[in-house]
GROMACS .gro file of C-alpha atoms in nm:
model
  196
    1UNK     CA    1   9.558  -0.808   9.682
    2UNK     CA    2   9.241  -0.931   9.477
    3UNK     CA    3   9.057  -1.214   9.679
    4UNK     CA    4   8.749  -1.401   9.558
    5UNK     CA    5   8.412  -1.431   9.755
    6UNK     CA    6   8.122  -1.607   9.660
    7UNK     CA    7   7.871  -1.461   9.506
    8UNK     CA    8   8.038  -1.096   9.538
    9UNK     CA    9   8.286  -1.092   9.257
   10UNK     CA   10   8.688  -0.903   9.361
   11UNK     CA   11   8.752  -0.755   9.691
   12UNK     CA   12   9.097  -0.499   9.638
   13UNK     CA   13   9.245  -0.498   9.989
   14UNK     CA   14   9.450  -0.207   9.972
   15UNK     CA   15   9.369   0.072  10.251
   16UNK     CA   16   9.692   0.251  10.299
   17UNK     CA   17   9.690   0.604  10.468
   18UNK     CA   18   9.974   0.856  10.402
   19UNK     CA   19  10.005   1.165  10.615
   20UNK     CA   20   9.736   1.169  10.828
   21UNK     CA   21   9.458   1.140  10.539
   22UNK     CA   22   9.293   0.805  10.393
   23UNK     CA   23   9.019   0.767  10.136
   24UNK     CA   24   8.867   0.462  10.033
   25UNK     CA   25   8.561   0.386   9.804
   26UNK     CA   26   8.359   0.092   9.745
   27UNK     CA   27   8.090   0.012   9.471
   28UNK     CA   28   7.834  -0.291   9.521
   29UNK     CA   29   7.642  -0.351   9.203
   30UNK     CA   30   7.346  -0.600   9.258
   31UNK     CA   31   7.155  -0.643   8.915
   32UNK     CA   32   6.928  -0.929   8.966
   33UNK     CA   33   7.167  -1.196   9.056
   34UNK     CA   34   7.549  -1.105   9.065
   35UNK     CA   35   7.738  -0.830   9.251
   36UNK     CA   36   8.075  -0.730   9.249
   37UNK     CA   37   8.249  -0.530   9.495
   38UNK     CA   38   8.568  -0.332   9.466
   39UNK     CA   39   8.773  -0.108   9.697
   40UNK     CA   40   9.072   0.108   9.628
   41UNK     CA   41   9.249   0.350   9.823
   42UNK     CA   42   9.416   0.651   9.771
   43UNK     CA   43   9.591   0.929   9.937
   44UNK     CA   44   9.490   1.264  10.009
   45UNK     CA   45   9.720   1.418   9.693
   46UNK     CA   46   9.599   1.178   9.445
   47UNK     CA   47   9.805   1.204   9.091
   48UNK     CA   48   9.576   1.371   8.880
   49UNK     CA   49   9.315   1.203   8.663
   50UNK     CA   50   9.230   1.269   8.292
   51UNK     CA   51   8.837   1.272   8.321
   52UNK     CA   52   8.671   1.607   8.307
   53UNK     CA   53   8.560   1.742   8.655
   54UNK     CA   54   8.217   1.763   8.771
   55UNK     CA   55   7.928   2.032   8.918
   56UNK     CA   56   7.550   1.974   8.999
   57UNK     CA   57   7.321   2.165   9.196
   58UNK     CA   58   6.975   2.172   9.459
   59UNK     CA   59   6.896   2.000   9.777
   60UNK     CA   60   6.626   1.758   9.758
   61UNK     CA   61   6.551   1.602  10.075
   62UNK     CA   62   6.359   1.240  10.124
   63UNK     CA   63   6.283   1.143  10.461
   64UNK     CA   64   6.042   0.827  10.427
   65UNK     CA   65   5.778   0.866  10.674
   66UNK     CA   66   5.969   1.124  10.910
   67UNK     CA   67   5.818   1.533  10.803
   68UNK     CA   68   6.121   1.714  10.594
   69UNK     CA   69   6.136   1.961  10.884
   70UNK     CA   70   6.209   1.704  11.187
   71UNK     CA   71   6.449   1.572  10.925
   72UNK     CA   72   6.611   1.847  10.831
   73UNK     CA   73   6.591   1.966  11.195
   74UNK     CA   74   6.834   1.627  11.300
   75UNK     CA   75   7.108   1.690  11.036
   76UNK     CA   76   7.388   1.870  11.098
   77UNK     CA   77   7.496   2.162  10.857
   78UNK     CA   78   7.826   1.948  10.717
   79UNK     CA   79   7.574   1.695  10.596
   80UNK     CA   80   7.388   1.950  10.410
   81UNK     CA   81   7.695   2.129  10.279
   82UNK     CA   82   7.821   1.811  10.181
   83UNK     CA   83   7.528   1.739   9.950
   84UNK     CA   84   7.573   2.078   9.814
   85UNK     CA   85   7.874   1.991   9.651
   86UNK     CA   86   7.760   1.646   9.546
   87UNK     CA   87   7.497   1.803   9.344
   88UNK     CA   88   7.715   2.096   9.240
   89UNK     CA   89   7.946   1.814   9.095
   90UNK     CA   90   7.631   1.607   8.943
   91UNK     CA   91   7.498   1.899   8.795
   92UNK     CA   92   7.792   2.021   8.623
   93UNK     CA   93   7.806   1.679   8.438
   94UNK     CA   94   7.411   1.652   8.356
   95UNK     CA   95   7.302   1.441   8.590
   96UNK     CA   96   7.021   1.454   8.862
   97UNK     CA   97   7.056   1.540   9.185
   98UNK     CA   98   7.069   1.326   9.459
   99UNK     CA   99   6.800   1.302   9.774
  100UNK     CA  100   6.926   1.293  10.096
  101UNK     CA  101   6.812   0.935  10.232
  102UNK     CA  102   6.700   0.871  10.600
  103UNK     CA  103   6.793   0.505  10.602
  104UNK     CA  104   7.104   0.551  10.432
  105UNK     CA  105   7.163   0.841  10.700
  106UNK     CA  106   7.060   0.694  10.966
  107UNK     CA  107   7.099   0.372  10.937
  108UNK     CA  108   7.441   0.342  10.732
  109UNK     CA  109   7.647   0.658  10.716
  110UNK     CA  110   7.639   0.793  11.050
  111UNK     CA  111   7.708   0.471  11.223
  112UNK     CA  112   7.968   0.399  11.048
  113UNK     CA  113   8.137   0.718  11.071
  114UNK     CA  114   8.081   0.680  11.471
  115UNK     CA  115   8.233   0.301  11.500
  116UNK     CA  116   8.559   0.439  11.262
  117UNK     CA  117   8.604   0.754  11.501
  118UNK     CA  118   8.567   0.551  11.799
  119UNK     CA  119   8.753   0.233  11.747
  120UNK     CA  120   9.022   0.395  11.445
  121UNK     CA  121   8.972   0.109  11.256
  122UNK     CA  122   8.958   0.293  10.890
  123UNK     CA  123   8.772   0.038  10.650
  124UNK     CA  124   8.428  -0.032  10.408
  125UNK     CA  125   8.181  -0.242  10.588
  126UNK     CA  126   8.035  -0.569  10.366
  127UNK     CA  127   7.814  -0.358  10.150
  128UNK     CA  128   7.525  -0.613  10.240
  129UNK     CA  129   7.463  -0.459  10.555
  130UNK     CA  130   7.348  -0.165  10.427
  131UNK     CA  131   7.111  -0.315  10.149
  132UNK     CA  132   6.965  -0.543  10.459
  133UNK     CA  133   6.929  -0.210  10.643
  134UNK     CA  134   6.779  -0.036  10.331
  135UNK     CA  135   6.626  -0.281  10.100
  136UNK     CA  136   6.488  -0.065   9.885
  137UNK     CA  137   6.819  -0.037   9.719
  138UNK     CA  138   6.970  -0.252   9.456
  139UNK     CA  139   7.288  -0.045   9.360
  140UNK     CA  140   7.466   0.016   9.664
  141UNK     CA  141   7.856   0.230   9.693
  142UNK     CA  142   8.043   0.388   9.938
  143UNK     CA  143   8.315   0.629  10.007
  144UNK     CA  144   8.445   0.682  10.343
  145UNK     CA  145   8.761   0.915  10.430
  146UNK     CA  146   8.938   1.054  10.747
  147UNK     CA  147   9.131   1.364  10.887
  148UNK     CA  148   9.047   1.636  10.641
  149UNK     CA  149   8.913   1.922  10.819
  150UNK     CA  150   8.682   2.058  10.585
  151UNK     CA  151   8.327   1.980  10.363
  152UNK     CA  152   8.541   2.117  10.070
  153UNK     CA  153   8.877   1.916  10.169
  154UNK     CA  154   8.757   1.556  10.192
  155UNK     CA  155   8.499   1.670   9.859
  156UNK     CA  156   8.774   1.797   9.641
  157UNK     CA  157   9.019   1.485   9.773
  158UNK     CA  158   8.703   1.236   9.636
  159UNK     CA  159   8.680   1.439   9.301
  160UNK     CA  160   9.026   1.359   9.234
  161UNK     CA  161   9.064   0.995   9.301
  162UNK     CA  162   8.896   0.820   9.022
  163UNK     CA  163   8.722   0.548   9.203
  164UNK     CA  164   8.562   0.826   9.505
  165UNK     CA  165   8.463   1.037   9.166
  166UNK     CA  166   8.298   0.766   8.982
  167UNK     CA  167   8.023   0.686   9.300
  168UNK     CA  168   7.963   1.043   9.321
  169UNK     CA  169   7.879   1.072   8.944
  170UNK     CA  170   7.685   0.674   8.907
  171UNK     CA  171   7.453   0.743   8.689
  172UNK     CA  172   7.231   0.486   8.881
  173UNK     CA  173   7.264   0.597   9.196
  174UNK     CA  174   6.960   0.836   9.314
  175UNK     CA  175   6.992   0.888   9.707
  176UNK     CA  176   7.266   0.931   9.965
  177UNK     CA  177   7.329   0.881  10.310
  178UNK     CA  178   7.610   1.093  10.492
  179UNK     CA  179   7.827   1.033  10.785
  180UNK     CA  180   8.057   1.259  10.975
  181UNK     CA  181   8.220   1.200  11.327
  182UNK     CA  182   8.509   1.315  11.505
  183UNK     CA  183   8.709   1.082  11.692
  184UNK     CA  184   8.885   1.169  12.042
  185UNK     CA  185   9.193   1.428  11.856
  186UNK     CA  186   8.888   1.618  11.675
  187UNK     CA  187   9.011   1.417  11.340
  188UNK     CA  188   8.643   1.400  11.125
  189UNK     CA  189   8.558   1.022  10.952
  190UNK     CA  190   8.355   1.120  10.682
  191UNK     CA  191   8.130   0.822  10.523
  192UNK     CA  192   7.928   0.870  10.188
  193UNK     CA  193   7.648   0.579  10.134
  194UNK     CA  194   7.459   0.573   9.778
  195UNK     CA  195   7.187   0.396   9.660
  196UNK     CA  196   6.996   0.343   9.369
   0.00000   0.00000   0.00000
């Protein structure tokens, strides 16, 4: 259960999958000096939790130096449905959107979601890895799921696990990378990276 690591505060090893659905979430915090990192899992019917739901809305894009349209032009529609309902659920509890990131894209999500799907090996990467791939962040979190078919499925499974719903409504957290693969049986990994 709870192990200590230097410097990174309480890592909860608990990824269990029931059915053929799995969530996990993780949440680096990095103010100046100390970080913690946590992980939970839970399963795709989650017992109900007693905060009030969430809604946001818009689709801000940031790209870096790469034009919005050859950006926008490399995403696939899931990713940008997917950040409808993030904002949908920001929204709905007054706070700001969040951008779409390139790096966190890029560099982060998608990978991710392609090593899961093509090795099956369902777990959160050390968060450092993406701050060393996109330094620009200092709070870093992730969610990352598997086998629901649907934009709306895996979203509505992360809205009612506590720790998923928390990263998606961070107050600190400004952009987001996205991640979705299918492995070899057509089952989707979907990765969420945020940053802030």
């Amino acid at each position: 259960m709870p192990r200590a690591f230097p410097n990174r505060g309480v890592l909860l090893d608990a990824c269990r999958t029931l059915s053929s659905y799995a969530l996990a979430v993780t949440l680096l915090v990095l103010p100046l000096v100390a970080a913690t990192t946590t992980t939970q899992a839970i399963s795709a019917n989650p017992v109900p939790i007693s905060e009030p739901a969430p809604v946001a809305t818009s689709l801000p894009i940031t790209s870096g130096r790469v034009s919005y349209r050859s950006f926008l032009l490399a995403v696939r529609p899931g990713v940008l449905r997917q950040l409808d309902r993030i904002n949908d659920e920001r929204a709905a509890n007054g706070l700001s959107a969040l951008r779409l990131q390139r790096c966190l894209t890029r560099e982060a999500a998608q990978p991710w979601a392609r090593r899961m799907a093509s090795t099956g090996d369902f777990r959160h990467r050390e968060l450092d890895a993406v701050r060393e791939r996109c330094t620009r962040f200092g709070w870093v979190g992730e969610n990352i799921a598997y086998g629901f078919p649907t934009v709306d499925d895996v979203m509505n499974a992360w809205m009612n696990s506590p720790g998923h719903r928390a990263n998606l409504l961070h107050r600190e957290f400004t952009h987001v990378g996205i991640g979705i693969k299918r492995d070899a049986n057509g089952r989707k990994y979907w990765v969420q990276n945020f940053g802030g």
